[in-house]
mmCIF file of C-alpha atoms in Angstrom:
data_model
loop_
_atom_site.group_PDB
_atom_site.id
_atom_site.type_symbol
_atom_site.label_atom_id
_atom_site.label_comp_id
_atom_site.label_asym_id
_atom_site.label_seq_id
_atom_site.Cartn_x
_atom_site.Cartn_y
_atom_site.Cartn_z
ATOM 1 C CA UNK A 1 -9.022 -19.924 -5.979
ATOM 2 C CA UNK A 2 -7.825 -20.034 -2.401
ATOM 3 C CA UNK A 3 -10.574 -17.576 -0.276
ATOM 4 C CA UNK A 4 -10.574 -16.385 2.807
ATOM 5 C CA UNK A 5 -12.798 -13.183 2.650
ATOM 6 C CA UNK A 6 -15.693 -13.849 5.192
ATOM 7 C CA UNK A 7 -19.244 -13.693 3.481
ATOM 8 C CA UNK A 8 -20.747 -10.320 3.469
ATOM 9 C CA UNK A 9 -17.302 -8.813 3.658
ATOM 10 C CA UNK A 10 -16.726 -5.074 3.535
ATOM 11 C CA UNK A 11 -13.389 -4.419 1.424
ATOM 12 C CA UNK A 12 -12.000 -1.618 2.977
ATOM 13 C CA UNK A 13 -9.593 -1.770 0.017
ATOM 14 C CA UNK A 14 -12.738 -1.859 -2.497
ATOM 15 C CA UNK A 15 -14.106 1.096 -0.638
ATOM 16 C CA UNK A 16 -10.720 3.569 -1.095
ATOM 17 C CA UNK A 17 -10.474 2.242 -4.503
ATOM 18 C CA UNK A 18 -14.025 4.043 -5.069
ATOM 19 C CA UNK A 19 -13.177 6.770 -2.809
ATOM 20 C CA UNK A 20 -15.671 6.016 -0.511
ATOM 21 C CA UNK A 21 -14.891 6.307 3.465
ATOM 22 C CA UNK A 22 -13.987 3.070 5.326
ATOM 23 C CA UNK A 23 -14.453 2.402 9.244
ATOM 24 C CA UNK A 24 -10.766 4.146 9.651
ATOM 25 C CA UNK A 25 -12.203 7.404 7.949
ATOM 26 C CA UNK A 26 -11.489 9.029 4.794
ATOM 27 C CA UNK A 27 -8.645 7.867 2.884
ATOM 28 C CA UNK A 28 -9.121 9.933 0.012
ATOM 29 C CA UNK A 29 -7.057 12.944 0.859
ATOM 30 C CA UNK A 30 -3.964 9.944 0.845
ATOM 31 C CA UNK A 31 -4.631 8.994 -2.392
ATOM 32 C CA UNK A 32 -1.374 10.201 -4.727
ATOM 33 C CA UNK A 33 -2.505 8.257 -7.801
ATOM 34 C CA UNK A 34 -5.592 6.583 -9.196
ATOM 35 C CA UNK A 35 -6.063 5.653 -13.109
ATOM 36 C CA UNK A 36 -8.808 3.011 -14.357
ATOM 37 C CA UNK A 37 -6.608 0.186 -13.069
ATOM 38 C CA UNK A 38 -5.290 1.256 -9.478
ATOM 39 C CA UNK A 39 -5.284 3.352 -6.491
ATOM 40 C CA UNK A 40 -2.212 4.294 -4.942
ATOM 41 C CA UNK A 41 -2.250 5.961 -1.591
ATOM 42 C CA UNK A 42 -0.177 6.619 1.525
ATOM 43 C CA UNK A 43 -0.954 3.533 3.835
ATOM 44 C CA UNK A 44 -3.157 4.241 7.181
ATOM 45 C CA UNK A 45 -0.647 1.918 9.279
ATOM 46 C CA UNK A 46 2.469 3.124 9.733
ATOM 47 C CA UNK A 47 6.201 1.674 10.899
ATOM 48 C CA UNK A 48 8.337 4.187 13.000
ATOM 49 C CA UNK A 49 11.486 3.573 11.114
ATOM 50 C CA UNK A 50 9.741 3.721 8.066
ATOM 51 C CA UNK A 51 7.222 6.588 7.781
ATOM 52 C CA UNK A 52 5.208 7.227 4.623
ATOM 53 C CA UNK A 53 5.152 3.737 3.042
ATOM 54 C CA UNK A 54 2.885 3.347 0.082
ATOM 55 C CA UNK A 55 0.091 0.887 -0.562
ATOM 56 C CA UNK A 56 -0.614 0.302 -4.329
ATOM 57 C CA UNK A 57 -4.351 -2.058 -5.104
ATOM 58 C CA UNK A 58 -5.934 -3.010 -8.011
ATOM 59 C CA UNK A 59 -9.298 -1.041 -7.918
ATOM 60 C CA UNK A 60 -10.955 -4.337 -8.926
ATOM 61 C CA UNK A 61 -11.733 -6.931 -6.135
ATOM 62 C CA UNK A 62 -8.738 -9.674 -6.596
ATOM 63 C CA UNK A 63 -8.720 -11.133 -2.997
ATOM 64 C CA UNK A 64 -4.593 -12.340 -3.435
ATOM 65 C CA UNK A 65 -1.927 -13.284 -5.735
ATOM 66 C CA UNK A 66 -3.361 -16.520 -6.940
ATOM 67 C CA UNK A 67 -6.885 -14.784 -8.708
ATOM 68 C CA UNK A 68 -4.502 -11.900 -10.435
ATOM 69 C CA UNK A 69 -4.946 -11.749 -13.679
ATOM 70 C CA UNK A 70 -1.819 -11.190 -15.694
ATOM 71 C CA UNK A 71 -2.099 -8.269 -17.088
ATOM 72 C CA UNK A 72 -3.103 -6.510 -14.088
ATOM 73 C CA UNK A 73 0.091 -8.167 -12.182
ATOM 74 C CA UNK A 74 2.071 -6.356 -14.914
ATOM 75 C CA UNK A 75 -0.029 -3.097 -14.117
ATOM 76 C CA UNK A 76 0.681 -3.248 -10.640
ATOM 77 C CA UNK A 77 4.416 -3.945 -11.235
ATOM 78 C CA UNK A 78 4.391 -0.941 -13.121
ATOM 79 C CA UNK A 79 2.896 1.256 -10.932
ATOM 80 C CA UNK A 80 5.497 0.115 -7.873
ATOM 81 C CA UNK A 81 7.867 0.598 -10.249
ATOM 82 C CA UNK A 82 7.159 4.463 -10.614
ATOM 83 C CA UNK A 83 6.303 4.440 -6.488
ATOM 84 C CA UNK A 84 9.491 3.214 -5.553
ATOM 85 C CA UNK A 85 11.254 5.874 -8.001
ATOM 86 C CA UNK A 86 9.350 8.397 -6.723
ATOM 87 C CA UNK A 87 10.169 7.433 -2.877
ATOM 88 C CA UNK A 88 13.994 7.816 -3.523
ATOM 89 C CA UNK A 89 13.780 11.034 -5.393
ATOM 90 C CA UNK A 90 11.470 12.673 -2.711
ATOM 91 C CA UNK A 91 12.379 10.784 0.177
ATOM 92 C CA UNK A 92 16.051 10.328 -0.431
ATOM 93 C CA UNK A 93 16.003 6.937 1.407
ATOM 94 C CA UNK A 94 18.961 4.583 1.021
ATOM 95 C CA UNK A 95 16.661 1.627 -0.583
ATOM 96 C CA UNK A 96 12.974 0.419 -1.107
ATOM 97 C CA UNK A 97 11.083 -2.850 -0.516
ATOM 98 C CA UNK A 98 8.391 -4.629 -1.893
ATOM 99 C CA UNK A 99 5.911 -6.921 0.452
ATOM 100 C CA UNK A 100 2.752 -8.409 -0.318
ATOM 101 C CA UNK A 101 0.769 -10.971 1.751
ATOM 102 C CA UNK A 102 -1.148 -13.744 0.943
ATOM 103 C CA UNK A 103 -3.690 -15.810 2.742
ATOM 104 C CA UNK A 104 -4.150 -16.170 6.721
ATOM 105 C CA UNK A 105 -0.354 -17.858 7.202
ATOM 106 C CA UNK A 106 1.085 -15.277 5.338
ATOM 107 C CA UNK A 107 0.166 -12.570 7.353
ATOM 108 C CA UNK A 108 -2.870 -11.258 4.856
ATOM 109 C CA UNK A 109 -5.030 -9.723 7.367
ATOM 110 C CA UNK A 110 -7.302 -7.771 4.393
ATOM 111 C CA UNK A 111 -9.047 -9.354 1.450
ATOM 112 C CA UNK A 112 -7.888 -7.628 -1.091
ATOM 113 C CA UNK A 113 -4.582 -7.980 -3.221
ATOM 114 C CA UNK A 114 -1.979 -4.668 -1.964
ATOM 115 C CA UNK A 115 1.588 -4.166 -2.513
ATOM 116 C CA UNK A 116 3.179 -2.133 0.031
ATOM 117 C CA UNK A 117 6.270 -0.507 -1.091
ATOM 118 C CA UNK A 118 8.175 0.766 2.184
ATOM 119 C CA UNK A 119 10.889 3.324 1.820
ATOM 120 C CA UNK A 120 14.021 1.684 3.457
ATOM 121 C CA UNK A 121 17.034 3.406 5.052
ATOM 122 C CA UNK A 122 20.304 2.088 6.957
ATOM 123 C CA UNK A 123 19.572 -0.188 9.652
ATOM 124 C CA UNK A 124 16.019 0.188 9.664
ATOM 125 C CA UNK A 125 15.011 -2.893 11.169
ATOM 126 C CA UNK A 126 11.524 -3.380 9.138
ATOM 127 C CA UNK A 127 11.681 -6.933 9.060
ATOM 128 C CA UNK A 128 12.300 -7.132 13.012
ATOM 129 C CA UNK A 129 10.321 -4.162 14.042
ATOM 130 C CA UNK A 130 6.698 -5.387 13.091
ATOM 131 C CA UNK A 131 5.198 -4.373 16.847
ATOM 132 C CA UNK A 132 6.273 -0.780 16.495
ATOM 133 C CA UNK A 133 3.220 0.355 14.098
ATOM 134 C CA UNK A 134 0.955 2.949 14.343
ATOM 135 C CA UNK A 135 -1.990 4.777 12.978
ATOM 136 C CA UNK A 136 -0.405 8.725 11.654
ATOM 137 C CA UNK A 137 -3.061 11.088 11.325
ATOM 138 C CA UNK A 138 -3.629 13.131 8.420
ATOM 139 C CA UNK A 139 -1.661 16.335 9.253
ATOM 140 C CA UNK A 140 1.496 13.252 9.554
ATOM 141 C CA UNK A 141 0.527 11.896 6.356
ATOM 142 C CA UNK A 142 0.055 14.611 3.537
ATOM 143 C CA UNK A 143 3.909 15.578 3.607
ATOM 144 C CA UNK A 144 4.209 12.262 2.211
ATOM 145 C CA UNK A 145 1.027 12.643 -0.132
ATOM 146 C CA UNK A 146 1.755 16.515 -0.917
ATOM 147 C CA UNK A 147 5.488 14.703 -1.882
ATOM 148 C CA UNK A 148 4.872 12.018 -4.112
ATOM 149 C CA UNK A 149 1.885 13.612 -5.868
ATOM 150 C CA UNK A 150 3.878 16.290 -7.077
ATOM 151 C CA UNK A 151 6.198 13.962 -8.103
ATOM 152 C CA UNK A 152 4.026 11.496 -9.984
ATOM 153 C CA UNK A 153 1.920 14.176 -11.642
ATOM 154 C CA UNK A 154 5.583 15.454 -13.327
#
């Protein structure tokens, strides 16, 4: 309804919903969760206050909020649902949040619907601390995965 994907773009989402490699490597060993509908996996891009937030994607290319189909919006609820469980048994954070981006002025910067689902603690500072980001490498990431797999395959 309302594009912005560039013709002849490569969905990196598409591509770790297949669990293919994308330009940033092989997400595959981040995936905690993948069933016919969605992938979930431990996002590439990380926040220092905020380490080990989850990204949860349709494995079908919907570009943003307005092409969802229903039913899969209810799928995807679901499955942040169980996420954001799972982040305050393992993680023992104080609180989660939900944030999801759509189009160019809303800070969508891939072409392909996500839901990030951040574990939150006291006086984070998520919402003000959008500079300090960074790319963890795998050895920082599979606590996290090693974590929430375990606790999702319960």
């Amino acid at each position: 309804m309302y594009s912005h994907e560039p013709e002849g773009y490569v969905c990196p989402l598409c591509q770790i919903a297949r669990g293919e490699a994308t330009e940033k490597g092989n997400q595959e060993p981040s995936v905690i969760w993948r069933d016919k509908s969605v992938t979930v996996f431990i996002a590439g891009k990380w926040w220092r206050s905020n380490p080990g937030h989850v990204i949860v994607i349709p494995n079908e290319h919907i570009e943003n909020i307005y092409d969802m189909p229903e039913e899969m919006g209810h799928i995807i609820f679901d499955a942040s649902k169980k996420v954001a469980i799972a982040l305050k048994e393992t993680y023992k954070c104080d609180g989660v949040s939900t944030r999801q981006h759509n189009e160019p002025a809303g800070n969508q910067d891939v072409w392909h619907f996500h839901l990030h689902v951040f574990p939150r603690y006291e006086e984070d500072n998520l919402y003000l601390e959008n500079e300090d980001t960074y790319w963890p490498t795998q050895e920082e990431k599979q606590p996290y995965v090693d974590k929430l797999r375990a606790y999702l395959e319960k």
